[in-house]
Structure formats: structure tokens, C-alpha cells
Amino acid sequence: MPVERRQRKEGGAGKREKAGGPDIVPVIGEQAPGALARELLAAAEALEAASQAPAPAGVASYDVRVRIRDGDTPVFGPGRLTLLRAIEATGSISAAARRMGMSYRRAWLLVEAMNHEFREPLVTRHIGGVSGGGAQLTPFAQNLTAHYDTLIKEIRLLLDAHVPTFDAYLKGSKAVDPDEG
């Protein structure tokens, strides 16, 4: 019997007890469309920013956030890539969610969305068993992430070639003015 039904039957009315008190189980559709994606993207960007050393004053730098869209709908970007990498590293959606600081439910909904947005599933799940189940990326997902990584590397190479030009425009820069000469 699913946990939610079991809890309601036992008188929990859809609540789960946590160390800090009861936590109401969210219902699908309560969150505004796109809010979850924005929240996950912000978490992924914060992780990326934390891993980079800040550029000193007078030295130009840039941010790259590429999101792949299907029409107007974003279907892949830094947040989903981070989730897939966490699933690949941990072998579990729940462990990946914990690693990213998000709920299992949110991670599961993102995986479900990705599996439906692409022509082939990105994540396969193994339910139960002696080892307690798990998840893994499909070869299709591994190819998708490799192509996305290649795209980002190529964009960064292009931007790296132009950053010195922008250094010269910054206050306190010691670079040669590109407009002179």
C-alpha cells in the first residue's frame, strides 16, 4: 500500500512526522508552473558559482547558462544536468535529491518530466529488491549530457577569446584600450 494511503488509513491524513514536527505532503499542481524549474536552476547556478574563484576587480569574466527548449518549454539546462550527474554518482534519485538539497518528490517529478520530454527515457529506475532499488542514466542520457558538455565547452572557448577585449573597458584594468591604435 502506498505510504500516503497507509498514513491516511492510520489517521495521519496525509501527514508525515519529522523531527521538527508534522510535514504536509504536497499535492501535484500546487506549485506554480516553472517555479520548480527556476528553483532547481538557482540551486545549480549557486553550486556552479561556489566552485569558481571570483575574478579580481579589473578582470572581465562571464556567466554561461544555456537552456535547451522545445518550443517555449525549457527541457534541459544546468539544473537538470546537475540532477542527472547526482543520480549517476549516487545510483539513486533520493540520494541525488539529498545531495542537491531538494525533496525526493521534486527530483522524482523532474526525472518523470525529462523521461517524457525526450524521445527516449533519461533515467531508469529499479524498484525494491535486496539492495533497495536505485536509478541509473540510460545511454541516451549519457549522450545528451556529453553533447551538452561539448556545447558549453565550445561556447566558453569562444568567450575566453573575447574576454581580454572587455578587460580593457573595465575601470582599473591594465589592458590596452581596444579602441586605440
PDB file of C-alpha atoms in Angstrom:
ATOM      1  CA  MET A   1       0.000   0.000   0.000  1.00  0.00           C
ATOM      2  CA  PRO A   2       1.437   3.448  -0.909  1.00  0.00           C
ATOM      3  CA  VAL A   3       2.754   5.468   2.001  1.00  0.00           C
ATOM      4  CA  GLU A   4       0.191   8.279   1.547  1.00  0.00           C
ATOM      5  CA  ARG A   5      -2.760   5.861   1.594  1.00  0.00           C
ATOM      6  CA  ARG A   6      -1.323   3.957   4.550  1.00  0.00           C
ATOM      7  CA  GLN A   7      -0.855   7.193   6.513  1.00  0.00           C
ATOM      8  CA  ARG A   8      -4.418   8.350   5.795  1.00  0.00           C
ATOM      9  CA  LYS A   9      -5.780   4.940   6.802  1.00  0.00           C
ATOM     10  CA  GLU A  10      -3.800   5.105  10.050  1.00  0.00           C
ATOM     11  CA  GLY A  11      -5.257   8.541  10.793  1.00  0.00           C
ATOM     12  CA  GLY A  12      -2.326  10.620   9.539  1.00  0.00           C
ATOM     13  CA  ALA A  13      -4.487  12.418   6.923  1.00  0.00           C
ATOM     14  CA  GLY A  14      -1.540  12.663   4.544  1.00  0.00           C
ATOM     15  CA  LYS A  15       0.950  13.954   7.121  1.00  0.00           C
ATOM     16  CA  ARG A  16       4.407  12.676   7.844  1.00  0.00           C
ATOM     17  CA  GLU A  17       6.130  13.148  11.171  1.00  0.00           C
ATOM     18  CA  LYS A  18       9.573  14.714  11.106  1.00  0.00           C
ATOM     19  CA  ALA A  19      11.984  15.720  13.817  1.00  0.00           C
ATOM     20  CA  GLY A  20      10.728  19.317  13.552  1.00  0.00           C
ATOM     21  CA  GLY A  21       7.011  18.410  13.601  1.00  0.00           C
ATOM     22  CA  PRO A  22       4.450  17.350  11.012  1.00  0.00           C
ATOM     23  CA  ASP A  23       5.144  17.974   7.354  1.00  0.00           C
ATOM     24  CA  ILE A  24       2.185  18.047   4.988  1.00  0.00           C
ATOM     25  CA  VAL A  25       2.785  16.016   1.825  1.00  0.00           C
ATOM     26  CA  PRO A  26       2.455  18.405  -1.161  1.00  0.00           C
ATOM     27  CA  VAL A  27      -0.120  17.734  -3.865  1.00  0.00           C
ATOM     28  CA  ILE A  28       0.814  17.716  -7.563  1.00  0.00           C
ATOM     29  CA  GLY A  29      -0.012  21.021  -9.191  1.00  0.00           C
ATOM     30  CA  GLU A  30       0.148  23.196  -6.050  1.00  0.00           C
ATOM     31  CA  GLN A  31       3.330  24.882  -7.217  1.00  0.00           C
ATOM     32  CA  ALA A  32       3.157  27.483  -9.989  1.00  0.00           C
ATOM     33  CA  PRO A  33       4.326  26.204 -13.395  1.00  0.00           C
ATOM     34  CA  GLY A  34       8.020  26.787 -13.860  1.00  0.00           C
ATOM     35  CA  ALA A  35       8.649  27.612 -10.192  1.00  0.00           C
ATOM     36  CA  LEU A  36      10.231  24.224  -9.570  1.00  0.00           C
ATOM     37  CA  ALA A  37      12.477  24.546 -12.611  1.00  0.00           C
ATOM     38  CA  ARG A  38      13.545  28.061 -11.542  1.00  0.00           C
ATOM     39  CA  GLU A  39      14.291  26.851  -8.022  1.00  0.00           C
ATOM     40  CA  LEU A  40      16.394  23.937  -9.261  1.00  0.00           C
ATOM     41  CA  LEU A  41      18.195  26.141 -11.743  1.00  0.00           C
ATOM     42  CA  ALA A  42      19.039  28.617  -8.989  1.00  0.00           C
ATOM     43  CA  ALA A  43      20.437  25.764  -6.883  1.00  0.00           C
ATOM     44  CA  ALA A  44      22.561  24.510  -9.792  1.00  0.00           C
ATOM     45  CA  GLU A  45      23.836  28.017 -10.540  1.00  0.00           C
ATOM     46  CA  ALA A  46      24.723  28.532  -6.883  1.00  0.00           C
ATOM     47  CA  LEU A  47      26.691  25.272  -6.919  1.00  0.00           C
ATOM     48  CA  GLU A  48      28.493  26.339 -10.105  1.00  0.00           C
ATOM     49  CA  ALA A  49      29.256  29.811  -8.755  1.00  0.00           C
ATOM     50  CA  ALA A  50      30.568  28.388  -5.484  1.00  0.00           C
ATOM     51  CA  SER A  51      33.019  26.179  -7.363  1.00  0.00           C
ATOM     52  CA  GLN A  52      34.553  29.117  -9.253  1.00  0.00           C
ATOM     53  CA  ALA A  53      37.022  31.578  -7.758  1.00  0.00           C
ATOM     54  CA  PRO A  54      35.810  35.178  -8.016  1.00  0.00           C
ATOM     55  CA  ALA A  55      37.586  37.284 -10.639  1.00  0.00           C
ATOM     56  CA  PRO A  56      39.587  40.207  -9.243  1.00  0.00           C
ATOM     57  CA  ALA A  57      38.408  43.759 -10.000  1.00  0.00           C
ATOM     58  CA  GLY A  58      39.521  44.988 -13.413  1.00  0.00           C
ATOM     59  CA  VAL A  59      39.390  41.493 -14.944  1.00  0.00           C
ATOM     60  CA  ALA A  60      36.400  40.628 -17.121  1.00  0.00           C
ATOM     61  CA  SER A  61      34.586  37.333 -16.687  1.00  0.00           C
ATOM     62  CA  TYR A  62      31.263  35.860 -17.818  1.00  0.00           C
ATOM     63  CA  ASP A  63      28.445  33.500 -16.922  1.00  0.00           C
ATOM     64  CA  VAL A  64      27.068  30.890 -19.294  1.00  0.00           C
ATOM     65  CA  ARG A  65      23.618  29.411 -18.731  1.00  0.00           C
ATOM     66  CA  VAL A  66      22.399  27.506 -21.768  1.00  0.00           C
ATOM     67  CA  ARG A  67      18.902  26.066 -21.637  1.00  0.00           C
ATOM     68  CA  ILE A  68      17.636  23.769 -24.376  1.00  0.00           C
ATOM     69  CA  ARG A  69      13.992  24.407 -25.231  1.00  0.00           C
ATOM     70  CA  ASP A  70      11.262  22.520 -27.038  1.00  0.00           C
ATOM     71  CA  GLY A  71       9.371  25.476 -28.481  1.00  0.00           C
ATOM     72  CA  ASP A  72       8.876  27.760 -25.477  1.00  0.00           C
ATOM     73  CA  THR A  73       9.293  24.966 -22.922  1.00  0.00           C
ATOM     74  CA  PRO A  74      12.734  24.584 -21.313  1.00  0.00           C
ATOM     75  CA  VAL A  75      13.602  20.867 -21.304  1.00  0.00           C
ATOM     76  CA  PHE A  76      17.290  20.774 -20.381  1.00  0.00           C
ATOM     77  CA  GLY A  77      19.815  23.026 -18.721  1.00  0.00           C
ATOM     78  CA  PRO A  78      22.244  23.341 -15.822  1.00  0.00           C
ATOM     79  CA  GLY A  79      19.743  22.313 -13.108  1.00  0.00           C
ATOM     80  CA  ARG A  80      18.629  19.136 -14.823  1.00  0.00           C
ATOM     81  CA  LEU A  81      22.216  18.333 -15.752  1.00  0.00           C
ATOM     82  CA  THR A  82      23.194  18.648 -12.091  1.00  0.00           C
ATOM     83  CA  LEU A  83      20.377  16.291 -11.091  1.00  0.00           C
ATOM     84  CA  LEU A  84      21.383  13.715 -13.720  1.00  0.00           C
ATOM     85  CA  ARG A  85      25.001  13.861 -12.594  1.00  0.00           C
ATOM     86  CA  ALA A  86      23.953  13.395  -8.968  1.00  0.00           C
ATOM     87  CA  ILE A  87      21.828  10.377  -9.942  1.00  0.00           C
ATOM     88  CA  GLU A  88      24.744   8.946 -11.898  1.00  0.00           C
ATOM     89  CA  ALA A  89      27.115   9.476  -8.953  1.00  0.00           C
ATOM     90  CA  THR A  90      24.795   8.084  -6.266  1.00  0.00           C
ATOM     91  CA  GLY A  91      22.788   5.485  -8.205  1.00  0.00           C
ATOM     92  CA  SER A  92      19.645   6.794  -6.535  1.00  0.00           C
ATOM     93  CA  ILE A  93      17.083   9.553  -7.073  1.00  0.00           C
ATOM     94  CA  SER A  94      16.614  10.014  -3.319  1.00  0.00           C
ATOM     95  CA  ALA A  95      20.363  10.217  -2.630  1.00  0.00           C
ATOM     96  CA  ALA A  96      20.751  12.648  -5.544  1.00  0.00           C
ATOM     97  CA  ALA A  97      17.953  14.795  -4.121  1.00  0.00           C
ATOM     98  CA  ARG A  98      19.604  14.833  -0.678  1.00  0.00           C
ATOM     99  CA  ARG A  99      22.932  15.769  -2.261  1.00  0.00           C
ATOM    100  CA  MET A 100      21.270  18.700  -4.045  1.00  0.00           C
ATOM    101  CA  GLY A 101      19.224  19.774  -1.024  1.00  0.00           C
ATOM    102  CA  MET A 102      15.841  19.140  -2.639  1.00  0.00           C
ATOM    103  CA  SER A 103      12.975  16.845  -1.768  1.00  0.00           C
ATOM    104  CA  TYR A 104      12.741  13.381  -3.266  1.00  0.00           C
ATOM    105  CA  ARG A 105       9.370  14.322  -4.702  1.00  0.00           C
ATOM    106  CA  ARG A 106      10.804  17.259  -6.648  1.00  0.00           C
ATOM    107  CA  ALA A 107      13.664  15.157  -8.004  1.00  0.00           C
ATOM    108  CA  TRP A 108      11.267  12.377  -8.958  1.00  0.00           C
ATOM    109  CA  LEU A 109       8.944  14.836 -10.754  1.00  0.00           C
ATOM    110  CA  LEU A 110      11.905  16.276 -12.676  1.00  0.00           C
ATOM    111  CA  VAL A 111      13.042  12.792 -13.699  1.00  0.00           C
ATOM    112  CA  GLU A 112       9.488  11.965 -14.812  1.00  0.00           C
ATOM    113  CA  ALA A 113       9.326  15.209 -16.814  1.00  0.00           C
ATOM    114  CA  MET A 114      12.676  14.518 -18.504  1.00  0.00           C
ATOM    115  CA  ASN A 115      11.672  10.950 -19.304  1.00  0.00           C
ATOM    116  CA  HIS A 116       8.543  12.267 -21.058  1.00  0.00           C
ATOM    117  CA  GLU A 117      10.099  15.284 -22.808  1.00  0.00           C
ATOM    118  CA  PHE A 118      12.717  13.328 -24.741  1.00  0.00           C
ATOM    119  CA  ARG A 119      12.176  10.607 -27.332  1.00  0.00           C
ATOM    120  CA  GLU A 120      13.854   8.085 -25.014  1.00  0.00           C
ATOM    121  CA  PRO A 121      13.992   7.934 -21.203  1.00  0.00           C
ATOM    122  CA  LEU A 122      16.981   9.530 -19.486  1.00  0.00           C
ATOM    123  CA  VAL A 123      16.745   7.646 -16.187  1.00  0.00           C
ATOM    124  CA  THR A 124      15.724   4.061 -15.475  1.00  0.00           C
ATOM    125  CA  ARG A 125      14.545   3.079 -12.008  1.00  0.00           C
ATOM    126  CA  HIS A 126      14.886  -0.252 -10.257  1.00  0.00           C
ATOM    127  CA  ILE A 127      12.270  -0.676  -7.542  1.00  0.00           C
ATOM    128  CA  GLY A 128      12.818  -2.634  -4.325  1.00  0.00           C
ATOM    129  CA  GLY A 129      14.923  -5.735  -4.062  1.00  0.00           C
ATOM    130  CA  VAL A 130      17.667  -6.744  -1.680  1.00  0.00           C
ATOM    131  CA  SER A 131      19.682  -3.592  -2.341  1.00  0.00           C
ATOM    132  CA  GLY A 132      16.602  -1.345  -2.065  1.00  0.00           C
ATOM    133  CA  GLY A 133      16.343  -0.350  -5.742  1.00  0.00           C
ATOM    134  CA  GLY A 134      18.064   2.527  -7.447  1.00  0.00           C
ATOM    135  CA  ALA A 135      18.333   4.560 -10.611  1.00  0.00           C
ATOM    136  CA  GLN A 136      20.788   4.958 -13.444  1.00  0.00           C
ATOM    137  CA  LEU A 137      21.236   7.065 -16.549  1.00  0.00           C
ATOM    138  CA  THR A 138      20.433   5.493 -19.870  1.00  0.00           C
ATOM    139  CA  PRO A 139      22.965   5.557 -22.724  1.00  0.00           C
ATOM    140  CA  PHE A 140      20.664   8.147 -24.341  1.00  0.00           C
ATOM    141  CA  ALA A 141      21.093  10.426 -21.287  1.00  0.00           C
ATOM    142  CA  GLN A 142      24.852   9.904 -21.299  1.00  0.00           C
ATOM    143  CA  ASN A 143      24.967  11.006 -24.953  1.00  0.00           C
ATOM    144  CA  LEU A 144      22.733  14.006 -24.242  1.00  0.00           C
ATOM    145  CA  THR A 145      24.909  15.180 -21.333  1.00  0.00           C
ATOM    146  CA  ALA A 146      28.084  14.671 -23.385  1.00  0.00           C
ATOM    147  CA  HIS A 147      26.690  16.808 -26.221  1.00  0.00           C
ATOM    148  CA  TYR A 148      25.577  19.478 -23.743  1.00  0.00           C
ATOM    149  CA  ASP A 149      29.047  19.494 -22.136  1.00  0.00           C
ATOM    150  CA  THR A 150      30.649  19.856 -25.583  1.00  0.00           C
ATOM    151  CA  LEU A 151      28.348  22.777 -26.394  1.00  0.00           C
ATOM    152  CA  ILE A 152      29.238  24.549 -23.143  1.00  0.00           C
ATOM    153  CA  LYS A 153      32.989  23.969 -23.676  1.00  0.00           C
ATOM    154  CA  GLU A 154      32.803  25.385 -27.206  1.00  0.00           C
ATOM    155  CA  ILE A 155      30.870  28.448 -26.012  1.00  0.00           C
ATOM    156  CA  ARG A 156      33.393  29.010 -23.210  1.00  0.00           C
ATOM    157  CA  LEU A 157      36.313  28.790 -25.679  1.00  0.00           C
ATOM    158  CA  LEU A 158      34.664  31.433 -27.849  1.00  0.00           C
ATOM    159  CA  LEU A 159      34.014  33.695 -24.863  1.00  0.00           C
ATOM    160  CA  ASP A 160      37.538  33.172 -23.479  1.00  0.00           C
ATOM    161  CA  ALA A 161      38.933  34.528 -26.763  1.00  0.00           C
ATOM    162  CA  HIS A 162      36.922  37.755 -26.332  1.00  0.00           C
ATOM    163  CA  VAL A 163      37.348  38.393 -22.597  1.00  0.00           C
ATOM    164  CA  PRO A 164      40.668  40.286 -22.965  1.00  0.00           C
ATOM    165  CA  THR A 165      38.880  42.874 -25.119  1.00  0.00           C
ATOM    166  CA  PHE A 166      36.415  43.539 -22.314  1.00  0.00           C
ATOM    167  CA  ASP A 167      39.214  43.723 -19.736  1.00  0.00           C
ATOM    168  CA  ALA A 168      40.365  46.950 -21.395  1.00  0.00           C
ATOM    169  CA  TYR A 169      36.951  48.567 -20.887  1.00  0.00           C
ATOM    170  CA  LEU A 170      36.902  47.952 -17.144  1.00  0.00           C
ATOM    171  CA  LYS A 171      37.924  50.582 -14.630  1.00  0.00           C
ATOM    172  CA  GLY A 172      41.239  49.678 -13.024  1.00  0.00           C
ATOM    173  CA  SER A 173      42.255  47.447 -15.908  1.00  0.00           C
ATOM    174  CA  LYS A 174      45.863  47.386 -17.063  1.00  0.00           C
ATOM    175  CA  ALA A 175      44.934  46.042 -20.504  1.00  0.00           C
ATOM    176  CA  VAL A 176      45.478  48.091 -23.676  1.00  0.00           C
ATOM    177  CA  ASP A 177      42.437  50.105 -24.849  1.00  0.00           C
ATOM    178  CA  PRO A 178      40.977  48.204 -27.846  1.00  0.00           C
ATOM    179  CA  ASP A 179      39.624  51.444 -29.394  1.00  0.00           C
ATOM    180  CA  GLU A 180      43.090  52.996 -29.674  1.00  0.00           C
ATOM    181  CA  GLY A 181      45.606  52.033 -32.168  1.00  0.00           C
TER     182      GLY A 181
END
